[in-house]
Coordinates of C-alpha atoms in Angstrom, one line a residue:
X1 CA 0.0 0.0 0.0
X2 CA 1.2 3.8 -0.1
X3 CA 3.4 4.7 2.8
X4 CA 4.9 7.8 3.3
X5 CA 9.1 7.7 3.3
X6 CA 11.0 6.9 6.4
X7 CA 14.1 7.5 7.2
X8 CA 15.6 4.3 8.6
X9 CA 18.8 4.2 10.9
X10 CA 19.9 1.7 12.7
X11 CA 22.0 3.1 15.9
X12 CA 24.1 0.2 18.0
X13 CA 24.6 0.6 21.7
X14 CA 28.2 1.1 21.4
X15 CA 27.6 4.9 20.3
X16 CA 24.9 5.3 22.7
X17 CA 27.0 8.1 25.3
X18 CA 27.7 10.1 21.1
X19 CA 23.8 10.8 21.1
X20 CA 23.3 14.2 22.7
X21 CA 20.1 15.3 24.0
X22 CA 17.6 16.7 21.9
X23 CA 14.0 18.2 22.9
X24 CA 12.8 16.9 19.3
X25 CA 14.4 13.3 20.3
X26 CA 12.4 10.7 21.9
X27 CA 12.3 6.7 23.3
X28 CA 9.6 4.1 23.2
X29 CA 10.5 1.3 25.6
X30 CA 8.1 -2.0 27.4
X31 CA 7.1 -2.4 30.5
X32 CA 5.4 -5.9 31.7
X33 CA 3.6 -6.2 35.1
X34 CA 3.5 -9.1 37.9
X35 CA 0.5 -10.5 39.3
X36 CA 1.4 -7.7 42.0
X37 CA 0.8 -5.4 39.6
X38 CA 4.5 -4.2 39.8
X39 CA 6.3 -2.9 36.8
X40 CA 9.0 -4.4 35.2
X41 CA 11.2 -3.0 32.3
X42 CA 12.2 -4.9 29.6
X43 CA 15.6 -6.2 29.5
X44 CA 17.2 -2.9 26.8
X45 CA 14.5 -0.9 29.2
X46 CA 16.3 -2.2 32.4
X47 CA 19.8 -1.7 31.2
X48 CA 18.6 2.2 29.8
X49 CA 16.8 3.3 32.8
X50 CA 20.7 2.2 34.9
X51 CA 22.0 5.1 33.0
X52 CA 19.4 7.3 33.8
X53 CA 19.8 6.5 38.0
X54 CA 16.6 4.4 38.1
X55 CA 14.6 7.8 36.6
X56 CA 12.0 5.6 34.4
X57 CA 11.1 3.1 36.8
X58 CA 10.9 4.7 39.9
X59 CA 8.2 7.6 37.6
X60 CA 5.9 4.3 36.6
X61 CA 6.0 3.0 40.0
X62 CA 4.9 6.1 42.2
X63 CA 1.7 6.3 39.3
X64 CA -1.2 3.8 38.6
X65 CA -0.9 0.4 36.5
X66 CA -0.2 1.6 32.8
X67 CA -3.5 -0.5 31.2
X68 CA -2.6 -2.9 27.8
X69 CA -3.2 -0.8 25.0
X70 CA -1.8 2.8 26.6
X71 CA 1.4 4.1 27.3
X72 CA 2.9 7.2 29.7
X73 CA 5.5 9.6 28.9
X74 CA 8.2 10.0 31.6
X75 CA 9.9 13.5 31.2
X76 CA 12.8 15.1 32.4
X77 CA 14.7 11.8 31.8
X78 CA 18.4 12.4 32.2
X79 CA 20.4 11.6 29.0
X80 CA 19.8 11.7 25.0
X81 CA 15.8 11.4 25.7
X82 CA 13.9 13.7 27.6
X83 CA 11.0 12.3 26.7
X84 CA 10.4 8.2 26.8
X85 CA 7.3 6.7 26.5
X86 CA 6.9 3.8 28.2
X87 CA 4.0 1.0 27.1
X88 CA 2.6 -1.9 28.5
X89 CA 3.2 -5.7 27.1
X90 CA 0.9 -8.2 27.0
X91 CA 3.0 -11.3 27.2
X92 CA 1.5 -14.4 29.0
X93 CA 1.6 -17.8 28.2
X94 CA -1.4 -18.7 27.8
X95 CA -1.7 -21.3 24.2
X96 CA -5.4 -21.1 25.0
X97 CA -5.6 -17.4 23.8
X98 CA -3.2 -17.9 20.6
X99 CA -4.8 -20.6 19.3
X100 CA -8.9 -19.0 19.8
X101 CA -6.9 -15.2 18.2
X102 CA -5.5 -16.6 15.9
X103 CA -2.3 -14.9 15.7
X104 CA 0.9 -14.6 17.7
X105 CA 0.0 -12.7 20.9
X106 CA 3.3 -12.1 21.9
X107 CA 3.9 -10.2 18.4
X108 CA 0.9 -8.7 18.5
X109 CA 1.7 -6.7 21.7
X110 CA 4.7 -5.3 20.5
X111 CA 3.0 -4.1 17.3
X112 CA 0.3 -2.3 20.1
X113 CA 2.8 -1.3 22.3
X114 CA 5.1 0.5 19.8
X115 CA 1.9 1.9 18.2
X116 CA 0.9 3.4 21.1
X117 CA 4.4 4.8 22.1
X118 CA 5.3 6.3 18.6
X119 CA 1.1 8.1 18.9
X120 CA 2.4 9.3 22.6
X121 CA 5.3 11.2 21.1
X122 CA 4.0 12.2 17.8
X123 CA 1.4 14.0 20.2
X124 CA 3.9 15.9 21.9
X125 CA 5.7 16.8 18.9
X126 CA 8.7 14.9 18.8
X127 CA 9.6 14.2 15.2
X128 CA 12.7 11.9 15.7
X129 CA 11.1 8.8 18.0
X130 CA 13.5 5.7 19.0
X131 CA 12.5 2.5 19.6
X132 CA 13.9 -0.5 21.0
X133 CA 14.0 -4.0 19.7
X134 CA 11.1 -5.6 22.3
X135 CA 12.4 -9.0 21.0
X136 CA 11.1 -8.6 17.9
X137 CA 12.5 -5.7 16.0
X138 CA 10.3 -6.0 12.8
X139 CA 6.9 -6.4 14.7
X140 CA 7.7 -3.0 16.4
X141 CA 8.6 -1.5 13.3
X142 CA 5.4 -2.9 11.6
X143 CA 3.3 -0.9 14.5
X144 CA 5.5 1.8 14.8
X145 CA 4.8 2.5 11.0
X146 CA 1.5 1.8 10.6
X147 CA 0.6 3.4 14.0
X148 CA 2.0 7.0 13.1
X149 CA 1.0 6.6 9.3
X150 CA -1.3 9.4 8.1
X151 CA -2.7 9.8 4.6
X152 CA -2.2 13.5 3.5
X153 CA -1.1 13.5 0.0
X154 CA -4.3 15.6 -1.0
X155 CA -3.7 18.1 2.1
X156 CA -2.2 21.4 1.4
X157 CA 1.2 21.7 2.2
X158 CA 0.5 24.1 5.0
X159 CA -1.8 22.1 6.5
X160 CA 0.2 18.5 6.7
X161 CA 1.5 17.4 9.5
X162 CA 5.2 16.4 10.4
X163 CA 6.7 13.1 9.1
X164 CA 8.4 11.9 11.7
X165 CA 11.4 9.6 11.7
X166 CA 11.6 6.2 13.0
X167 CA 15.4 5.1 14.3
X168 CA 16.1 1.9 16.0
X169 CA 18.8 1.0 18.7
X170 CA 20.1 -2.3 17.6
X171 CA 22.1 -4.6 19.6
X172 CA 23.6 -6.5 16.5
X173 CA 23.2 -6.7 12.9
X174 CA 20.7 -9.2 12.8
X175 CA 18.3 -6.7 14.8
X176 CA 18.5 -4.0 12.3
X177 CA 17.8 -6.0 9.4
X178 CA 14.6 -7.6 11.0
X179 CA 13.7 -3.7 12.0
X180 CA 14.5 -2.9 8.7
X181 CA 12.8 -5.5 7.0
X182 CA 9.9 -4.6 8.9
X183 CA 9.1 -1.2 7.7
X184 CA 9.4 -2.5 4.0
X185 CA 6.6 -4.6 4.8
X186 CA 4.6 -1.6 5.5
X187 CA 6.0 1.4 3.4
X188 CA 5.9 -0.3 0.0
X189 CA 5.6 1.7 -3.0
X190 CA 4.3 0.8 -6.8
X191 CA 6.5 3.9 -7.9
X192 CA 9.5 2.2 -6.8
X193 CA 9.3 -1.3 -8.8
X194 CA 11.2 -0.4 -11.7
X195 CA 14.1 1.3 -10.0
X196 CA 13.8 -2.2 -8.0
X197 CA 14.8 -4.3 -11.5
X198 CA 11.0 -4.8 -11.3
X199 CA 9.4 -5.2 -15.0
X200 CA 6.2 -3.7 -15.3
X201 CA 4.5 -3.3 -18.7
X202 CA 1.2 -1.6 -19.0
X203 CA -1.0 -3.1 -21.9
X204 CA -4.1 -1.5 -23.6
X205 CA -7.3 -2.3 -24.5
X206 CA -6.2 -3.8 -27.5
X207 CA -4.1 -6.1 -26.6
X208 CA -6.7 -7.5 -24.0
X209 CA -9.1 -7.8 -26.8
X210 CA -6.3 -10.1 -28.7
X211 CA -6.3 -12.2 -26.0
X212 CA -10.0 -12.5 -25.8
X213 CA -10.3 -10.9 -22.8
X214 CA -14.3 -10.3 -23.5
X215 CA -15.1 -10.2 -19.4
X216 CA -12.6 -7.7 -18.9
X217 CA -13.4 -5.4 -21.3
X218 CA -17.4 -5.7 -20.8
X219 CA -16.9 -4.0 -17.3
X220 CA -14.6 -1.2 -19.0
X221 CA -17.4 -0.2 -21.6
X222 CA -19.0 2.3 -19.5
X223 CA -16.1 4.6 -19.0
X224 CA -14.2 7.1 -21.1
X225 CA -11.1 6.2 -19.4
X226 CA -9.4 3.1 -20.7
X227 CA -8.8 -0.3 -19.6
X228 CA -5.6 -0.8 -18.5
X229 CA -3.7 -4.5 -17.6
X230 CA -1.0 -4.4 -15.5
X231 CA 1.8 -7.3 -15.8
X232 CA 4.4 -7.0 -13.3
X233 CA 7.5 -9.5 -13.5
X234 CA 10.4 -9.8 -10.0
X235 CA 12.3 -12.8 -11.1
X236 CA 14.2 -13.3 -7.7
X237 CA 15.1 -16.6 -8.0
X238 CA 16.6 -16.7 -11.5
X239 CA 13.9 -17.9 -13.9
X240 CA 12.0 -20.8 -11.6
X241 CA 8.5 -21.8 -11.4
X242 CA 6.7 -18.0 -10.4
X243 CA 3.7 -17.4 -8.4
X244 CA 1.1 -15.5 -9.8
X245 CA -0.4 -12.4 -7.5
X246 CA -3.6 -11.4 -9.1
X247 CA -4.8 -8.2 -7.4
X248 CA -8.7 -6.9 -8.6
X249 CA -8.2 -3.5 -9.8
X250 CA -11.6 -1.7 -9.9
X251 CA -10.6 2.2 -9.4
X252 CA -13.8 3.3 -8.8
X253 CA -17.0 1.5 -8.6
X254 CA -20.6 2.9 -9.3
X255 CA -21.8 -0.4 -9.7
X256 CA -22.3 0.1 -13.2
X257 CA -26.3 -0.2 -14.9
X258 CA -27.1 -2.1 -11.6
X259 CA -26.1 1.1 -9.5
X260 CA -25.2 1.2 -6.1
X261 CA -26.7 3.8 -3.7
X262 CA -25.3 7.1 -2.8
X263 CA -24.4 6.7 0.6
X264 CA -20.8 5.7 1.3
X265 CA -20.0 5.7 -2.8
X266 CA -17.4 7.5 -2.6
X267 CA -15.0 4.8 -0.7
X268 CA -15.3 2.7 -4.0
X269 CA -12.2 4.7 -4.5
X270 CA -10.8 1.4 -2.4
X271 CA -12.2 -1.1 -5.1
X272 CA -8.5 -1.3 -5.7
X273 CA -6.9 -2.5 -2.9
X274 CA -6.3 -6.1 -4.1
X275 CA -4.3 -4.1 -7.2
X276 CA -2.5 -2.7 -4.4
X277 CA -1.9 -5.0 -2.2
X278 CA -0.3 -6.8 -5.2
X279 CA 1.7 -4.3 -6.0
X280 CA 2.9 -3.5 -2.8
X281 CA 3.9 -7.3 -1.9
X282 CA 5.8 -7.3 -4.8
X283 CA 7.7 -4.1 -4.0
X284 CA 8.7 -5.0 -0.6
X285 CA 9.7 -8.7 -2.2
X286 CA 12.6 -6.9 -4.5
X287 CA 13.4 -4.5 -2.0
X288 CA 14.4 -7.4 0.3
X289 CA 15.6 -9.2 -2.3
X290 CA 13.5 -12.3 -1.0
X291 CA 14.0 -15.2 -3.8
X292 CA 11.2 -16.1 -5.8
X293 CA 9.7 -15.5 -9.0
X294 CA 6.7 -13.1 -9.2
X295 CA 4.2 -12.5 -12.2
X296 CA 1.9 -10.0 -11.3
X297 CA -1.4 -9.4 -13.3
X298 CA -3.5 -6.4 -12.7
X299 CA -7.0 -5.9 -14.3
X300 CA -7.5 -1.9 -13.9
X301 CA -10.9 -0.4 -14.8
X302 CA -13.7 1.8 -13.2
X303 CA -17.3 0.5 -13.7
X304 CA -19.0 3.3 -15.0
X305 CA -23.2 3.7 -16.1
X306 CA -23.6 4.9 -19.9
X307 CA -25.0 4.3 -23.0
X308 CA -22.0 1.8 -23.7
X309 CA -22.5 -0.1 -20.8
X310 CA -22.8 -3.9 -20.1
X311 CA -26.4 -4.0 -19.2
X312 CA -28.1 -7.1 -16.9
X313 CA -28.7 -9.7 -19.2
X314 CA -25.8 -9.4 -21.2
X315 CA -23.7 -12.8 -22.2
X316 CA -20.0 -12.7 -22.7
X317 CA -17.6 -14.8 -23.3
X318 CA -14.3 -14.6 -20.6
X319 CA -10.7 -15.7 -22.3
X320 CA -10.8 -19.8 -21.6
X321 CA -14.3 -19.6 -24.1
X322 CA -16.7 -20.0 -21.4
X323 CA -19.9 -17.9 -21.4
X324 CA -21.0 -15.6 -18.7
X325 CA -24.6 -14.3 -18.5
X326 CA -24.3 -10.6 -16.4
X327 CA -27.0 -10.7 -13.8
X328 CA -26.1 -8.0 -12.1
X329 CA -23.2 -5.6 -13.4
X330 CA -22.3 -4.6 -9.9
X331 CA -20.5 -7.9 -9.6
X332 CA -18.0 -6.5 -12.0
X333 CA -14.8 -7.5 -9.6
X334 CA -15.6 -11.3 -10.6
X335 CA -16.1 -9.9 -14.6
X336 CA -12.3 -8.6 -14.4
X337 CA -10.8 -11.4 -12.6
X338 CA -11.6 -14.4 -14.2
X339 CA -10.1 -13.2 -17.6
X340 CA -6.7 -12.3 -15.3
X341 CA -6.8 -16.0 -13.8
X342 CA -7.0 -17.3 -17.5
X343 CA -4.0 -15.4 -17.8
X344 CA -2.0 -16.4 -15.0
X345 CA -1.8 -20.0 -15.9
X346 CA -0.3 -19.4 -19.2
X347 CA 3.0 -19.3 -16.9
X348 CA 2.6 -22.4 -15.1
X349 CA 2.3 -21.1 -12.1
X350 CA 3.3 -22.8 -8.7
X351 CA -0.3 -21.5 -7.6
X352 CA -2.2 -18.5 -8.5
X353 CA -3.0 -15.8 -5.3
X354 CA -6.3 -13.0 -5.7
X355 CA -6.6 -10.3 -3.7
X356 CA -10.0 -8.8 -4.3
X357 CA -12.2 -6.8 -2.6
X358 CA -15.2 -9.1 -3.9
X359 CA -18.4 -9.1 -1.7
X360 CA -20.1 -7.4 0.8
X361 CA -21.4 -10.5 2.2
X362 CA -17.4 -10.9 3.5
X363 CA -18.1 -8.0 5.6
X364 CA -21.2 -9.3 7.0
X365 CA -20.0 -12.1 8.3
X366 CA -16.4 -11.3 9.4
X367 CA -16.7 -7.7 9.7
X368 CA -13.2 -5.7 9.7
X369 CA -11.4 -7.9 11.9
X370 CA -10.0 -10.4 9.2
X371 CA -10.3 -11.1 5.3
X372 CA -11.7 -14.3 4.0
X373 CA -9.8 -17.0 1.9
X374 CA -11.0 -19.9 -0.4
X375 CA -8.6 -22.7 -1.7
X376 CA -9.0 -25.7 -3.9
X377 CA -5.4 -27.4 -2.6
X378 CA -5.5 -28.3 1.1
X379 CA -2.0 -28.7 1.3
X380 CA -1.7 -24.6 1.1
X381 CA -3.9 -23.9 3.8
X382 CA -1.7 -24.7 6.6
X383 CA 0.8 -22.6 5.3
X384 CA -2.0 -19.4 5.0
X385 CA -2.8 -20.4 8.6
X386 CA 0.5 -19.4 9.8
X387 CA 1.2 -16.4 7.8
X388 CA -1.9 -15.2 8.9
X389 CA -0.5 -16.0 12.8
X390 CA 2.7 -14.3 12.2
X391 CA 1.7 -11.5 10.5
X392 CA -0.9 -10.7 12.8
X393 CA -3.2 -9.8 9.4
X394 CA -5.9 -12.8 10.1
X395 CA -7.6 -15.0 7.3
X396 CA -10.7 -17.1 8.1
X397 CA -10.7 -19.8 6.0
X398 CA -14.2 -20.5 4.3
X399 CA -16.2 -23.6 2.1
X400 CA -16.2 -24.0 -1.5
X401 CA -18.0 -26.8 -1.6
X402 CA -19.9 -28.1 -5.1
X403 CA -22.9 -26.9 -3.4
X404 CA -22.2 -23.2 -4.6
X405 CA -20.9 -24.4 -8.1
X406 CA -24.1 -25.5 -9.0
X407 CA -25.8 -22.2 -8.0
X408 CA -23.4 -20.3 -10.4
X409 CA -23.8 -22.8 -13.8
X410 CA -26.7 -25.2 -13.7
X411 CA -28.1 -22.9 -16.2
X412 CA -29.7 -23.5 -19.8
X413 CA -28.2 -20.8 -21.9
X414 CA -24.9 -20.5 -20.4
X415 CA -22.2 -21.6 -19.2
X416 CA -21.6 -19.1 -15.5
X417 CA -23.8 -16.6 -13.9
X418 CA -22.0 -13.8 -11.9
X419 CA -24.6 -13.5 -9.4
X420 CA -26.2 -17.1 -9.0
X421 CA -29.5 -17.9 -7.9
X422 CA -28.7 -18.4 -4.1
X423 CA -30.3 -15.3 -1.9
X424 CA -27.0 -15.9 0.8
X425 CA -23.5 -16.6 0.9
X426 CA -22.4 -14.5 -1.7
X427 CA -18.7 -14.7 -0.8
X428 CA -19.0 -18.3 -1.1
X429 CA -21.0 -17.8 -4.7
X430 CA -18.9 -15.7 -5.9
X431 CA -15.3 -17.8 -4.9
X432 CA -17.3 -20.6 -6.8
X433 CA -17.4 -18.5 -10.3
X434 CA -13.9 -17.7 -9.8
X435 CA -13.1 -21.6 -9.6
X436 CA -14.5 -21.7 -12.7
X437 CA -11.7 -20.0 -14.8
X438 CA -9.0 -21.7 -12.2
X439 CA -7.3 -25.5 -13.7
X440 CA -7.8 -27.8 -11.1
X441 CA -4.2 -29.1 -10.8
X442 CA -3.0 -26.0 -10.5
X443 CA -3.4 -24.8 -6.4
X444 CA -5.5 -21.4 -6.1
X445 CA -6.0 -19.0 -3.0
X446 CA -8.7 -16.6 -3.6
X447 CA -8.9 -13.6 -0.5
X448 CA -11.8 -11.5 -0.3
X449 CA -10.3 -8.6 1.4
X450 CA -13.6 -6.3 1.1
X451 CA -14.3 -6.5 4.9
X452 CA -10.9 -4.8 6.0
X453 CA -10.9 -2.4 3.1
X454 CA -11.0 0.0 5.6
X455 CA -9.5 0.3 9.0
X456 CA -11.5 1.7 12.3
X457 CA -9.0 3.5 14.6
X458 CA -7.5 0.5 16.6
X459 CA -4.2 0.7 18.2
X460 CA -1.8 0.5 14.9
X461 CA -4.5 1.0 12.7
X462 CA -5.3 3.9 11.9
X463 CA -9.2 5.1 10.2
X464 CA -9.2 4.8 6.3
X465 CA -8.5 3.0 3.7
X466 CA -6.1 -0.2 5.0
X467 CA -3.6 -2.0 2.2
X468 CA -4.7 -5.0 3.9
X469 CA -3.8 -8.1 4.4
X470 CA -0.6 -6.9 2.2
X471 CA 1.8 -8.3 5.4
X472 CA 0.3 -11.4 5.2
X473 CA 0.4 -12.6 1.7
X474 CA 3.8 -11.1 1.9
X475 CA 4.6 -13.4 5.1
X476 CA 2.6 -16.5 2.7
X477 CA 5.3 -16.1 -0.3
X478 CA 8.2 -15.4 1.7
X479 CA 7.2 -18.9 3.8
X480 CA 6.7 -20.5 0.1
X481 CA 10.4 -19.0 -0.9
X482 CA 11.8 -21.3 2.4
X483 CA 11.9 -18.2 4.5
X484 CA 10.3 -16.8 7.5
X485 CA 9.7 -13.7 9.0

């Protein structure tokens, strides 16, 4: 998704007496309590707070519990900080928890409790903010990032607020290339693919129409701006198998003839995030340098209402030949995406990943907590599972069972309907017309990401529109390339 830039530095302990203190300078440390409620520094906190003559420590201890979630500012700290903010862990043991959250508590906290730190500071005006490693460098760099991250690109310059910069105090090598790695994961930019010996060509309408991309260009009909097909190529491990990121690219949707209602239109601006999300995992991929093969396939279009429009009714025929009666042309996402899976697997793909933000029906049954996923290979689940864990980014894994197959072809004149006869489960309906355009032997991950298109204000998320779950299909390929994060 579209970060702003960061500045990242990685300062070792060694030159920590060279800093000088600096009313713009400040420190985000963890603090854990006992069952006596009595705080408890973590181990770079405990060795800081010597240098400072017990300063930190004996400030949280003379004030009430600091509750999971929050953090305090301690002031008039002696040394290079005089402002450290000090957050609360939530580490406990406790499998029980992990296994009902699905994710990795103990990550998860840090994320929070640099969030909440970084927020602290950035309230107080402190544009250069330190962190320390809380045992995971690159989960506190993912909440450090997305926790201060604003969108102001539209905001007069006037107006926007200071950037600020996010160092780390590493203890070894290994530390700053986790923290490092971990604001990649969330400060990924399409601009920067090609300067990143990423190949990205940008074909036209009439090359989609050469490769019988009929579904595609029946969405793009109603606009004056053209269709545009994005094919993005990182070849990180030197010509192998690639995986195929297909990311729905809808850049604004009115829903088409079958128009949607005017309240809350104007967020269709995010019909995009799949595209993004794509793009973005890709960027952070060749930034890292993580080896694997990537072909990335964009479908980009708005879904306009005009004279030229698909209207209900209409058949078409998607690039593998098969027909598609439109039902409704507000199920345009499908429309676009099935001609892109036709393309992926002209590359032989190890499997074929969609990010699309398909379906309301995701949102009403998982709200914005998680994204949904379909596959048709259960070996690949497992490996979703813990991405999802790690990244802290959740999936909920749901049915695509036969059952909704039927509801999208047992029909006379045609071959697929894009809205099916079923009155429910739309998410699972519309997965099933995806299948359709999918080879069997070829595995398939499908994640309707509509639900988490936008964020509430949570602890490192912040309101608007999300990039989600970017870190975790990111965490998926880098656990398919033998890595972890």
């Amino acid at each position: 998704m579209f970060r702003f830039p960061i500045r990242i530095r990685a300062i070792s302990q060694r030159f920590y007496s060279n800093l000088r203190p600096n009313p713009n300078k400040g420190l985000v440390l963890g603090v854990t309590y006992d069952s006596q409620n009595q705080p408890k520094l973590t181990k770079f906190g405990a060795k800081f707070d010597q240098m400072t003559g017990g300063k930190i420590l004996s400030q949280i201890q003379v004030t009430d519990k600091i509750e999971i979630g929050k953090s305090r500012i301690c002031w008039s700290i002696p040394g290079p900080f005089p402002a450290v903010a000090v957050a609360t862990l939530a580490f406990n043991n406790d499998d029980s928890d992990e296994s009902i959250e699905c994710l990795n508590t103990r990550k998860e906290s840090i994320r929070v409790a640099a969030a909440v730190g970084a927020k602290a500071l950035v309230k107080e005006d402190i544009t250069d903010i330190f962190f320390e490693d809380f045992s995971c460098p690159q989960s506190a760099a993912e909440g450090a990032t997305l926790g201060v991250y604003k969108y102001q690109r539209q905001k007069s310059i006037t107006k926007r607020k200071a950037i600020p910069n996010l160092l780390f105090i590493g203890e070894n090598n290994r530390d700053t290339s986790m923290w490092s790695k971990g604001l990649t994961r969330t400060n990924s930019k399409l601009d920067r693919l090609e300067r990143l010996g990423v190949n990205v060509i940008a074909h036209g309408p009439l090359w989609a129409k050469h490769h019988g991309m009929n579904a595609f260009l029946s969405v793009a009909r109603g606009s004056v701006e053209p269709p545009v097909f994005l094919e993005i190529t990182y070849n990180g491990a030197g010509g192998a198998q690639p995986i195929s990121l297909v990311g729905k690219g809808i850049t604004f949707d009115s829903g088409g003839v079958s128009i949607k209602p005017n309240k809350d239109m104007d967020v269709m601006r995010g019909d995009m995030t799949g595209a993004a999300v794509v793009s973005g995992v890709i960027s952070a991929l060749a930034e890292l340098q993580v080896p694997v093969d990537i072909k990335g396939l964009i479908p980009l279009t708005e879904n306009m209402p005009s004279g030229s429009a698909t209207k209900p009714g209409d058949v078409i025929y998607a690039m593998n030949g098969k027909s598609i009666c439109v039902d409704n042309t507000d199920c345009e996402g499908r429309l676009i995406l099935c001609d892109a899976l036709c393309y992926a697997t002209l590359f032989n793909p190890r499997y074929i990943l969609d990010v699309a933000t398909l379906t309301g029906a995701i949102k009403t049954a998982l709200g914005n907590c998680c994204s949904g996923v379909f596959v048709n290979n259960y070996r690949i689940w497992p490996i979703l599972e813990k991405a999802s864990f790690e990244a802290g980014d959740r999936l909920w894994r749901l049915p695509l069972f036969k059952h909704y197959t039927k509801d999208v072809t047992k029909y006379d004149g045609h071959d697929v309907n894009n809205l099916g006869k079923l009155k429910f489960a739309g998410s699972c309906t519309a997965a099933a017309f995806l299948r359709e355009f999918v080879p069997a032997h070829i595995p398939w991950v499908h994640i309707d990401n509509y639900g988490v298109m936008q964020d509430c204000e949570e602890a490192y998320l912040n309101k608007g529109m999300s990039g989600r779950p970017m870190r975790t299909v990111f965490e998926f390929v880098s656990l398919e390339a033998g890595l972890s994060g």
